[in-house]
PDB file of C-alpha atoms (C1' of nucleotides) in Angstrom:
ATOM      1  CA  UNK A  92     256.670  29.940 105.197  1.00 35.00           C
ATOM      2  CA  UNK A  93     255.578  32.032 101.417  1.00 43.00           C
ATOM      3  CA  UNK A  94     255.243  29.814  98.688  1.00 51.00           C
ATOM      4  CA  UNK A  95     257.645  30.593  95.687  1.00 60.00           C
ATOM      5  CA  UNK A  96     257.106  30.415  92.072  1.00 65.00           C
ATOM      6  CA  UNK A  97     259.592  27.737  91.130  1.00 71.00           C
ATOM      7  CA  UNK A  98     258.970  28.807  87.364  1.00 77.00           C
ATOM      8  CA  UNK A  99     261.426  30.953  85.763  1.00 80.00           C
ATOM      9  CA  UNK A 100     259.474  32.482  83.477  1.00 82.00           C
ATOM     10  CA  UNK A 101     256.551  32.891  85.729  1.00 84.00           C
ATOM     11  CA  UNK A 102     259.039  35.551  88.157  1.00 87.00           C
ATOM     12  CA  UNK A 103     260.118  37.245  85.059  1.00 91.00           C
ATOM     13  CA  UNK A 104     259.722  41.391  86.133  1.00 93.00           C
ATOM     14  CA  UNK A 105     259.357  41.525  82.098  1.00 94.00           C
ATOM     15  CA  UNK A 106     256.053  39.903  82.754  1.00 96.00           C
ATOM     16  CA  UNK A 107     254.163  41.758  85.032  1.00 95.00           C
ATOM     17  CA  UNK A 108     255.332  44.893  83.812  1.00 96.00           C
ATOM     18  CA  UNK A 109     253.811  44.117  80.202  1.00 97.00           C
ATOM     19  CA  UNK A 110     251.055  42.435  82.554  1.00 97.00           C
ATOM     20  CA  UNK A 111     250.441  46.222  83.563  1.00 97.00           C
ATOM     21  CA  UNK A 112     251.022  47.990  80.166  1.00 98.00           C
ATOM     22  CA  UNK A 113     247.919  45.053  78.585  1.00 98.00           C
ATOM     23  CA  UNK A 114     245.821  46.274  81.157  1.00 98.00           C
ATOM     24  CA  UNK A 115     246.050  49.839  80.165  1.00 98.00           C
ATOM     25  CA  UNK A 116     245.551  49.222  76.390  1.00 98.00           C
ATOM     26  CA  UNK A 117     242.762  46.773  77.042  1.00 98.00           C
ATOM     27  CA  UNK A 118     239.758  48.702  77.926  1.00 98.00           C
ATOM     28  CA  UNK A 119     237.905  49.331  74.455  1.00 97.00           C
ATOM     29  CA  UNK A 120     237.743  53.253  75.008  1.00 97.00           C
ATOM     30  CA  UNK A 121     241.951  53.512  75.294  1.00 98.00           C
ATOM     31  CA  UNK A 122     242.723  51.015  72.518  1.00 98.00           C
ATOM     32  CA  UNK A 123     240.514  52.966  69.919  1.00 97.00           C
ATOM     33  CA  UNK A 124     241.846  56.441  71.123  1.00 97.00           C
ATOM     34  CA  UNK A 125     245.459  54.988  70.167  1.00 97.00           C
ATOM     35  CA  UNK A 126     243.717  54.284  67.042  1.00 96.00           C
ATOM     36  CA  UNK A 127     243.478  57.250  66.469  1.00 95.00           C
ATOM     37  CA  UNK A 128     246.059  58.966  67.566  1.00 96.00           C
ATOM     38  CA  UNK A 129     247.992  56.982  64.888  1.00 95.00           C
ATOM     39  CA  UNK A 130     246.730  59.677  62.226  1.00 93.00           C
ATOM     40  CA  UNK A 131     248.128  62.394  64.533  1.00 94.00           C
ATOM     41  CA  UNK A 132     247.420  64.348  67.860  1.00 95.00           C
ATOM     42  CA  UNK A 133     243.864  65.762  68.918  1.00 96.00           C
ATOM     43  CA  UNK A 134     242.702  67.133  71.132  1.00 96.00           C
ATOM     44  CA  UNK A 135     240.465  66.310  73.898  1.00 97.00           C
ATOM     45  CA  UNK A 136     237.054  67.708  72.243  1.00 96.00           C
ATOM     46  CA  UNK A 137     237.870  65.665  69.057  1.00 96.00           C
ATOM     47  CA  UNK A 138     238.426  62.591  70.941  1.00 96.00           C
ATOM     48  CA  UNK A 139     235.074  63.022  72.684  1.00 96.00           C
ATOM     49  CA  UNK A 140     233.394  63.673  69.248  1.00 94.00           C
ATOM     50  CA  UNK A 141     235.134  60.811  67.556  1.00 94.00           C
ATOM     51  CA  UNK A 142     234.612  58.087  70.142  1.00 96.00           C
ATOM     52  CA  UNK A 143     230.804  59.264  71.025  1.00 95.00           C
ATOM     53  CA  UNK A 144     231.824  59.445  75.165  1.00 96.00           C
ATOM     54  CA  UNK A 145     231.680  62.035  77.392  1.00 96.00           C
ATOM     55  CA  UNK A 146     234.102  65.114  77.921  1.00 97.00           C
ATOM     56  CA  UNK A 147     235.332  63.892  81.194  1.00 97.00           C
ATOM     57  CA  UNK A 148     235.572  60.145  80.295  1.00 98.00           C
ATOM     58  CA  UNK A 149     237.724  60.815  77.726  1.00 98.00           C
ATOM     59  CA  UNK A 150     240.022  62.992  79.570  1.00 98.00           C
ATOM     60  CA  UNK A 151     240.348  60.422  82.138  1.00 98.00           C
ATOM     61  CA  UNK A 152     241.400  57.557  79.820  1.00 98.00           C
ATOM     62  CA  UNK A 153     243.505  60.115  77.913  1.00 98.00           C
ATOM     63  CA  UNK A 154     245.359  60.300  81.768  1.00 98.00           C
ATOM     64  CA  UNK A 155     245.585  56.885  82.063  1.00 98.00           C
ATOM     65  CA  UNK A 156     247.332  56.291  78.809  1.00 98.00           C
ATOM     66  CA  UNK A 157     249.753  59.829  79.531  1.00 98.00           C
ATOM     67  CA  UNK A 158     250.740  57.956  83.673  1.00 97.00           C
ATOM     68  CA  UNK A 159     251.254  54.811  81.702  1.00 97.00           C
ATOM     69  CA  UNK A 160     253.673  56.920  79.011  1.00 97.00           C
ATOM     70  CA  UNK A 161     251.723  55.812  75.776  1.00 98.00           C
ATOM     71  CA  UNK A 162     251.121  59.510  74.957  1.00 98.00           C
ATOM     72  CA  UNK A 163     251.861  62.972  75.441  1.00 97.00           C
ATOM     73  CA  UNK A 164     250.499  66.245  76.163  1.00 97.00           C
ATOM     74  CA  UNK A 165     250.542  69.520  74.622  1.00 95.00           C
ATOM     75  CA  UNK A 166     248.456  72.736  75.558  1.00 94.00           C
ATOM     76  CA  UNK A 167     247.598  75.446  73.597  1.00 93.00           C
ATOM     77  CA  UNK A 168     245.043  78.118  74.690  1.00 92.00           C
ATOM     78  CA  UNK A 169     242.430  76.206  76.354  1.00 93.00           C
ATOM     79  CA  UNK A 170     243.229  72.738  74.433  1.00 95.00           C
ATOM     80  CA  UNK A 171     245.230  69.799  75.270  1.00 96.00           C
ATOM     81  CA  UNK A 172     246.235  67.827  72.261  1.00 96.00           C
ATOM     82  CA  UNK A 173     247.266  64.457  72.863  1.00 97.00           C
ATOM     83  CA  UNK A 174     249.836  62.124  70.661  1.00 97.00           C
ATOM     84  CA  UNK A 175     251.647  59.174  70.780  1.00 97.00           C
ATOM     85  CA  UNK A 176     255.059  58.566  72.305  1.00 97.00           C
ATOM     86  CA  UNK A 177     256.635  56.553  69.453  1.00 97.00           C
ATOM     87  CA  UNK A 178     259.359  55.320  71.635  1.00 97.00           C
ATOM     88  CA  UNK A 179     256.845  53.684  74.034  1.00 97.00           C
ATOM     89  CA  UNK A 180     254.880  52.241  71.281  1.00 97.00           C
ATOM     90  CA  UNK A 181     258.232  50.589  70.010  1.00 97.00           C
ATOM     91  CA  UNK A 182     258.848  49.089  73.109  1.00 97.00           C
ATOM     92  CA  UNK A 183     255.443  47.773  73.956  1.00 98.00           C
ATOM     93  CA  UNK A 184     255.981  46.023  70.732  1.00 98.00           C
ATOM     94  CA  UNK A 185     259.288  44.454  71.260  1.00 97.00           C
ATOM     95  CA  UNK A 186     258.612  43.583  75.181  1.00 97.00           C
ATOM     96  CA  UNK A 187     255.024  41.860  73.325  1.00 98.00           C
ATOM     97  CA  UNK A 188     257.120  39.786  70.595  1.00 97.00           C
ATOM     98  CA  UNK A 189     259.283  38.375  73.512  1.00 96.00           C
ATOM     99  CA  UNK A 190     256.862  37.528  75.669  1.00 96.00           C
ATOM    100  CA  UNK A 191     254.265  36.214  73.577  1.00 97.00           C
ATOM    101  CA  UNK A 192     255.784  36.383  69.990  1.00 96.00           C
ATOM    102  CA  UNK A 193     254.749  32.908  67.817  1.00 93.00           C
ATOM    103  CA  UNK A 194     258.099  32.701  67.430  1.00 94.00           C
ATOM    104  CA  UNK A 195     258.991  31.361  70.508  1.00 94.00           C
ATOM    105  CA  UNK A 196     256.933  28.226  69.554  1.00 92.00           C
ATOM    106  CA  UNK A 197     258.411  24.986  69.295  1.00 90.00           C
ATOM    107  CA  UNK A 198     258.268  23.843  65.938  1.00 90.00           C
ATOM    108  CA  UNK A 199     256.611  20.306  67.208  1.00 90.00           C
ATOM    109  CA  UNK A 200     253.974  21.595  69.684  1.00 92.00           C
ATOM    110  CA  UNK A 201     252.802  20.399  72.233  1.00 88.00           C
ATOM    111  CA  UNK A 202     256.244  18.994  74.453  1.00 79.00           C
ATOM    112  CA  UNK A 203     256.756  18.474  77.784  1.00 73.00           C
ATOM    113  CA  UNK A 204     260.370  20.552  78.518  1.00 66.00           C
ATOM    114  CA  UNK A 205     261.076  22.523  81.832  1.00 63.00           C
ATOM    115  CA  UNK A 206     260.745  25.477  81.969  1.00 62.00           C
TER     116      UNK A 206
ATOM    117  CA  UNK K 297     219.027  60.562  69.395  1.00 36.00           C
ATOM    118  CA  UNK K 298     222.238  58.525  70.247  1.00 43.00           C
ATOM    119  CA  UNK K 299     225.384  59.495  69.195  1.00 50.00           C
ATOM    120  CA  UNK K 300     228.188  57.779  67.006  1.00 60.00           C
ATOM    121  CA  UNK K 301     231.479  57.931  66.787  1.00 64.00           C
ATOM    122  CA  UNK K 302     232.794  59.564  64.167  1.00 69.00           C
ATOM    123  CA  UNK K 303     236.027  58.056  63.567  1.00 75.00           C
ATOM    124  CA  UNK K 304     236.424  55.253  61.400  1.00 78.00           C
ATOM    125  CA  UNK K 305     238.892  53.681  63.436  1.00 80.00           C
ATOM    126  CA  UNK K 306     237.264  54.004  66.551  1.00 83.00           C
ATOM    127  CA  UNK K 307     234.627  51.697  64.999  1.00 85.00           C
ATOM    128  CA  UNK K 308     236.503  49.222  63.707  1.00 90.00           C
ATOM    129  CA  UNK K 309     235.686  45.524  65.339  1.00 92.00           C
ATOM    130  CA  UNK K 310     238.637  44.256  65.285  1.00 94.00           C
ATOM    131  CA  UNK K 311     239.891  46.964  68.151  1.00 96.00           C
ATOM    132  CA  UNK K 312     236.906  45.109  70.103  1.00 95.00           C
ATOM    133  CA  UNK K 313     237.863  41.822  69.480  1.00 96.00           C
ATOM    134  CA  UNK K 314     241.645  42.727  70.634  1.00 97.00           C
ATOM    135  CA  UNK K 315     240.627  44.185  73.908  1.00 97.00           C
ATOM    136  CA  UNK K 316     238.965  41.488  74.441  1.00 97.00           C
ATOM    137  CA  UNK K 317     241.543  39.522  74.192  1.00 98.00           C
ATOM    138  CA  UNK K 318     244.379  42.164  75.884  1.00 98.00           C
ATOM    139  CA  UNK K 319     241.756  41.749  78.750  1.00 98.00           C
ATOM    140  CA  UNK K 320     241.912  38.221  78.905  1.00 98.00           C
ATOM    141  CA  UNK K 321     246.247  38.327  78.756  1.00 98.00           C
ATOM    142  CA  UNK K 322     246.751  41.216  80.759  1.00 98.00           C
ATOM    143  CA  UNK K 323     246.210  39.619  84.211  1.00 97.00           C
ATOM    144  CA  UNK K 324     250.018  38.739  85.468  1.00 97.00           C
ATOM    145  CA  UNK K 325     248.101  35.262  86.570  1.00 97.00           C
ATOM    146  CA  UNK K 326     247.123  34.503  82.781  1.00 98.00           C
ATOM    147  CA  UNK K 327     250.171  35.827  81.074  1.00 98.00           C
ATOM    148  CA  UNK K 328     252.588  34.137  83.257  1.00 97.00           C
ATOM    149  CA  UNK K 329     250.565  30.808  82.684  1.00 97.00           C
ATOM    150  CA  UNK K 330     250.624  31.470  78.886  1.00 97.00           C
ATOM    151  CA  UNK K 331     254.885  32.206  79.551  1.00 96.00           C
ATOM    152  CA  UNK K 332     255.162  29.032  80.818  1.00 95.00           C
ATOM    153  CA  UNK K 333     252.829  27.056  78.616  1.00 96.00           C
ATOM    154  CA  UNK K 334     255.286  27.671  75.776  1.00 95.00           C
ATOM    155  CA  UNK K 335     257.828  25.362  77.441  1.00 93.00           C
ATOM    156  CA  UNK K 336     255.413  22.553  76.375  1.00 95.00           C
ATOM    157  CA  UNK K 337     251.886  20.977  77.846  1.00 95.00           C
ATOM    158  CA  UNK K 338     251.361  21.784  81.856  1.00 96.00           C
ATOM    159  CA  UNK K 339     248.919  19.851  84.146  1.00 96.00           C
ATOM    160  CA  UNK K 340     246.949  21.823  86.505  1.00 96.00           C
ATOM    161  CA  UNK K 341     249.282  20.704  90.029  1.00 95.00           C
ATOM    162  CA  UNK K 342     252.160  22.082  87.843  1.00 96.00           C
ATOM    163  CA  UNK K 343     251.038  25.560  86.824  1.00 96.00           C
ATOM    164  CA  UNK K 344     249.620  25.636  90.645  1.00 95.00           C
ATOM    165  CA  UNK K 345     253.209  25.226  92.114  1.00 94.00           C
ATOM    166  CA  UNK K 346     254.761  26.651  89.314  1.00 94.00           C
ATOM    167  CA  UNK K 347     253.475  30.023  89.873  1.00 95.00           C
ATOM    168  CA  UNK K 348     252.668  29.442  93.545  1.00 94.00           C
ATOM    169  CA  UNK K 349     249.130  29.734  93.357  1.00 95.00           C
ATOM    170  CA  UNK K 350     245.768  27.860  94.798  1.00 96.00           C
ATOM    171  CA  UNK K 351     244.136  24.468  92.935  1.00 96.00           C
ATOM    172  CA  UNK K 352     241.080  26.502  92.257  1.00 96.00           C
ATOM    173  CA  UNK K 353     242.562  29.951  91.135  1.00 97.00           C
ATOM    174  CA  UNK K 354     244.510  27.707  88.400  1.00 97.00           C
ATOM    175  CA  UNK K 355     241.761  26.220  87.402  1.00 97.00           C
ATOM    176  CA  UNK K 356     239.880  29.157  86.873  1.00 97.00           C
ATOM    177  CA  UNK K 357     242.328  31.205  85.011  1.00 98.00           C
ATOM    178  CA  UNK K 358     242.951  27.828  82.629  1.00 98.00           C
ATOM    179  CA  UNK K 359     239.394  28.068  81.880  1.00 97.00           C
ATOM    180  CA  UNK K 360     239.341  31.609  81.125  1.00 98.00           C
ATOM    181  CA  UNK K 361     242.446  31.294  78.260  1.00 98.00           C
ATOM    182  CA  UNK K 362     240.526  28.183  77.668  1.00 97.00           C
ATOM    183  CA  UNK K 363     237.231  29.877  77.002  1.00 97.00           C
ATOM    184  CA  UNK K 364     239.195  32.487  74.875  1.00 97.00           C
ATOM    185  CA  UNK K 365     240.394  30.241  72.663  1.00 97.00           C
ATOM    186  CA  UNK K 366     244.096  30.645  73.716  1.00 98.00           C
ATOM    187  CA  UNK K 367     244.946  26.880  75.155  1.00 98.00           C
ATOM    188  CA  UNK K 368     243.483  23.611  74.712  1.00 97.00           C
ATOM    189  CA  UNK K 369     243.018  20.692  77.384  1.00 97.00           C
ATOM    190  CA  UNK K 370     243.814  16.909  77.146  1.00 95.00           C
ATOM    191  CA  UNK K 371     242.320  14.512  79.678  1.00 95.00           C
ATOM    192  CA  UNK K 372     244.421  11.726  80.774  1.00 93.00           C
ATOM    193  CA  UNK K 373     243.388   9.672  83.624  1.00 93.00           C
ATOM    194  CA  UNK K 374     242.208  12.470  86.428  1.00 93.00           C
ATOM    195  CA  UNK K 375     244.590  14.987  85.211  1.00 95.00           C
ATOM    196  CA  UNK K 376     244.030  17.738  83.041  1.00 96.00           C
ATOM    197  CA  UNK K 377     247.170  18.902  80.642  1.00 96.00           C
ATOM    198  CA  UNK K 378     247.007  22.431  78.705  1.00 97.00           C
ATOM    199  CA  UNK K 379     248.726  23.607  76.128  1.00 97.00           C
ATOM    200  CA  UNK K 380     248.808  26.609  73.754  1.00 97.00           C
ATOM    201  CA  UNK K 381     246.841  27.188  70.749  1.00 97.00           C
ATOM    202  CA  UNK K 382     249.389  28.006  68.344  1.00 97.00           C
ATOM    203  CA  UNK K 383     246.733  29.317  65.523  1.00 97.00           C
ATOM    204  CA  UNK K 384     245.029  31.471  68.087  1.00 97.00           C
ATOM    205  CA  UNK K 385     248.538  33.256  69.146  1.00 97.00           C
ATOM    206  CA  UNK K 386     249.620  33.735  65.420  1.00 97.00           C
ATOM    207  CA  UNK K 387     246.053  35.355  65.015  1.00 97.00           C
ATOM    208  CA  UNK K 388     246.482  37.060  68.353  1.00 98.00           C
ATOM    209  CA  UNK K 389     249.869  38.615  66.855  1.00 98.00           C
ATOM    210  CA  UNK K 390     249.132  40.027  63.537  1.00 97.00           C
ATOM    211  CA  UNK K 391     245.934  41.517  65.091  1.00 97.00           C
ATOM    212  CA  UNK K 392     248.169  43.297  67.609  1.00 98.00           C
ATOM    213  CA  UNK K 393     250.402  44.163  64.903  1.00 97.00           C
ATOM    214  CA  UNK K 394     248.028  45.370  63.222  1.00 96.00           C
ATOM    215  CA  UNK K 395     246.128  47.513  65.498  1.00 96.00           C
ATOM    216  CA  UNK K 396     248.969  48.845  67.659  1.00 97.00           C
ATOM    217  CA  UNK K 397     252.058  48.068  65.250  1.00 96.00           C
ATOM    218  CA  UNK K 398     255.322  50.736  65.260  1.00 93.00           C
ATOM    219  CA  UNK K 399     255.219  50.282  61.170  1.00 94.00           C
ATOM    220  CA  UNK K 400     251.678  52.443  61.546  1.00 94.00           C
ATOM    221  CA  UNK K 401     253.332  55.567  62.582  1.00 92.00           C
ATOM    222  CA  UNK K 402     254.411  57.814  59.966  1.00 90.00           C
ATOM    223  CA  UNK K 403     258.179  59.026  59.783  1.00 89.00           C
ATOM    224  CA  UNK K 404     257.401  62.729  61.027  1.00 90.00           C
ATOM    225  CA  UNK K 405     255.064  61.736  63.863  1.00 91.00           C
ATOM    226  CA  UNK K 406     252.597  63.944  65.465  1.00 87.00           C
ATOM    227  CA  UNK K 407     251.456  65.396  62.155  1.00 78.00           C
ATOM    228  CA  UNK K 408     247.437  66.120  61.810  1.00 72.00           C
ATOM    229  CA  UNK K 409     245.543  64.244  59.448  1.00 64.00           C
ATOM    230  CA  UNK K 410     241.403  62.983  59.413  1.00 61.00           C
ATOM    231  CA  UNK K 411     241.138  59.493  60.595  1.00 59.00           C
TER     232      UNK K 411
ATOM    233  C1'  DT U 174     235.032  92.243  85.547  1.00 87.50           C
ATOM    234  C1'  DG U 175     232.102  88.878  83.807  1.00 87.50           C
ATOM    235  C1'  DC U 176     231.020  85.265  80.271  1.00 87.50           C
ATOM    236  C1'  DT U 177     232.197  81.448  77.519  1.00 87.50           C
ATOM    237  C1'  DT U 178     234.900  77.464  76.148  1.00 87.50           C
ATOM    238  C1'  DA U 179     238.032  73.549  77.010  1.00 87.50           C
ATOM    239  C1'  DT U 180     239.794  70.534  80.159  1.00 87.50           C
ATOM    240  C1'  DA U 181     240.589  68.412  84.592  1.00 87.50           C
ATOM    241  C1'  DT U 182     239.240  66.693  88.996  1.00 87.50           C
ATOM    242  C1'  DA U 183     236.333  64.663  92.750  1.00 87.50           C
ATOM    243  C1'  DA U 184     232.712  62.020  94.508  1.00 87.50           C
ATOM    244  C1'  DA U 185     229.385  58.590  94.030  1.00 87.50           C
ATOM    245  C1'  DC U 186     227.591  54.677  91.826  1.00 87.50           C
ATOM    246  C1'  DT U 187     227.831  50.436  89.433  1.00 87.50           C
ATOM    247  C1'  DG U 188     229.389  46.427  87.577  1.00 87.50           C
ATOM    248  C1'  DT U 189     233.063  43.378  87.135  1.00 87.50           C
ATOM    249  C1'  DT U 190     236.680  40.270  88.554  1.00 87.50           C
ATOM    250  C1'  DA U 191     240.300  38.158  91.282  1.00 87.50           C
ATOM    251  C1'  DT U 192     240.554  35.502  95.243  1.00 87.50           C
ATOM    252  C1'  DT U 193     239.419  32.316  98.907  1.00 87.50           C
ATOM    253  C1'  DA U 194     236.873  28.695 101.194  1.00 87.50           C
ATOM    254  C1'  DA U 195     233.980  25.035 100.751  1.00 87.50           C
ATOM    255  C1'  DT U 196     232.111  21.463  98.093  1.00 87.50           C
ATOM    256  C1'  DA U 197     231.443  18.412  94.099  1.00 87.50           C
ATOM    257  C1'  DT U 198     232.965  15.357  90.448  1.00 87.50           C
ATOM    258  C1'  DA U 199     235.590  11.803  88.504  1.00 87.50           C
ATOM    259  C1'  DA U 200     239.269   8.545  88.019  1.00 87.50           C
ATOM    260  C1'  DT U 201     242.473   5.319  90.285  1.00 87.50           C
ATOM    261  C1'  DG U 202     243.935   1.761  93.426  1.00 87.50           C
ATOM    262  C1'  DC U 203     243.196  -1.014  97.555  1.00 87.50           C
TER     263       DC U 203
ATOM    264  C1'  DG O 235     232.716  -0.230  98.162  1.00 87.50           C
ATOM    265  C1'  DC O 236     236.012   2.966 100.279  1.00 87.50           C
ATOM    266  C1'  DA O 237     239.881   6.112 100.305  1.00 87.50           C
ATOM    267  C1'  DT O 238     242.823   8.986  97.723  1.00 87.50           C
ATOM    268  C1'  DT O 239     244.215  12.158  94.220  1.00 87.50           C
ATOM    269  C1'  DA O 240     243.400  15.696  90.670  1.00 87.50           C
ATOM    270  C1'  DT O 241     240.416  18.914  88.954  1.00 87.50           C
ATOM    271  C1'  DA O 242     236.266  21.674  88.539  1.00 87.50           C
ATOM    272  C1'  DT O 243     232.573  24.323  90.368  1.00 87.50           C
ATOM    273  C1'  DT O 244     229.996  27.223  93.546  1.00 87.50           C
ATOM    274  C1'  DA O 245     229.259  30.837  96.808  1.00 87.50           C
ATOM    275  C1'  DA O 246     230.968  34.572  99.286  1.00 87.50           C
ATOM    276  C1'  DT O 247     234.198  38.288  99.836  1.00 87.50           C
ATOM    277  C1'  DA O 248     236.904  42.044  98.613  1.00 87.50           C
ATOM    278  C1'  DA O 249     239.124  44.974  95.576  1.00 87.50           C
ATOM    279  C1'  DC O 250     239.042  47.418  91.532  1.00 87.50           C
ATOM    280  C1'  DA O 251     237.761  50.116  87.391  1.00 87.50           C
ATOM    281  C1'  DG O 252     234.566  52.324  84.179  1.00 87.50           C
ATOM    282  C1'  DT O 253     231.046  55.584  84.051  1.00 87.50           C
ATOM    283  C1'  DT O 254     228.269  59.467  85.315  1.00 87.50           C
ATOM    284  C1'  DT O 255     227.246  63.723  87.741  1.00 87.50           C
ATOM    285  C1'  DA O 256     228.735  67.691  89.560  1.00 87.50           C
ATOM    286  C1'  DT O 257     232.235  70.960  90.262  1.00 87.50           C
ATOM    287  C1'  DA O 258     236.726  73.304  89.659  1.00 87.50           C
ATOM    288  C1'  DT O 259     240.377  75.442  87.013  1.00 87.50           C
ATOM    289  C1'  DA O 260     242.169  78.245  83.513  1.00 87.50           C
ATOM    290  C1'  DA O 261     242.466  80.627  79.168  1.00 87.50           C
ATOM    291  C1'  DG O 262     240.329  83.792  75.852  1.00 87.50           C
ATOM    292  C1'  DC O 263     237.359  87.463  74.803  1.00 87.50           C
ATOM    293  C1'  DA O 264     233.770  91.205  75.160  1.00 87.50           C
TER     294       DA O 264
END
DNA sequence: TGCTTATATAAACTGTTATTAATATAATGC
DNA sequence: GCATTATATTAATAACAGTTTATATAAGCA
């Protein structure tokens, strides 16, 4: 006999799949490559060079943001130039706001309400 | 010699202080606790059945949002009720919004630009 | 063909962290 | 004081992820 969560909130899909999408964007390497990839696409030489890591480090964080579908890839020659997918950006954004948007705060905080 | 990154962005310390925090929110434990702390205060026994985990795994994941500044604790008799920091989420918000925010991409997006 | 450059992949190492099991603390009530 | 309940802490385990080193692929060029 499996325990169940008897919160609703706490068996919301929504959650662990943002759950997944934090841990991608919160190692210190990814989060400052989006950073830059705001100002448009580079490639994977000018990531290196702008983040101070190593050629291969950076292209394996570049493929963990690409599997998770935060960016893009484009090859020319023997380059690879990286950039955002807006639309994912948009929705990591919304699916943040609902989940932990300030908004969703009581106005008189702390109560005791079920949840 | 050790090298530096190059890109101003990359450098910035507030993308360190948010990973630090994405870390900290991006295990489906924490997040889901944080979910249901919005409904209002939660003893420990409550987010353990709640989310149909162990005493001690509660506990410890309490302590870490607790450490991070994200909820608060209130003694009462031998039970321990948490709640949610509401300055620390609002703060937690705009630095998201600020780092990762949709309104940062420009209209015609890739484009190449220095960063 | 061979040489160089850019990127990706694989293997190994390392450090971190979630989880569990066991134990400790601390308050309450008999 | 003793037993019970709620929570915290500690130690041990196991899984995972970042990093480095070494190697592979693949395009461009002489």
């Amino acid at each position: 006999m499996e325990k169940k969560p008897t919160f609703k909130c706490a068996a919301n899909p929504e959650v662990k799949e943002l759950s997944e999408m934090l841990k991608v964007i919160s190692d210190p390497s990814r989060l400052r490559i989006l950073c830059t990839l705001f100002f448009g696409e580079k490639c994977v030489c000018e990531v290196e060079e702008g983040l101070a890591i190593s050629q291969p480090l950076a292209s394996h964080h570049l493929g963990v943001l690409r599997e998770a579908g935060l960016v893009e890839v484009r090859k020319e020659g023997t380059s690879s130039y990286y950039s955002l997918v807006p639309e994912a950006l948009q929705k990591l954004n919304r699916e943040f706001r609902e989940i932990l948007g300030e908004h969703k705060l009581p106005d008189r905080y702390p109560e005791r309400s079920r949840c």
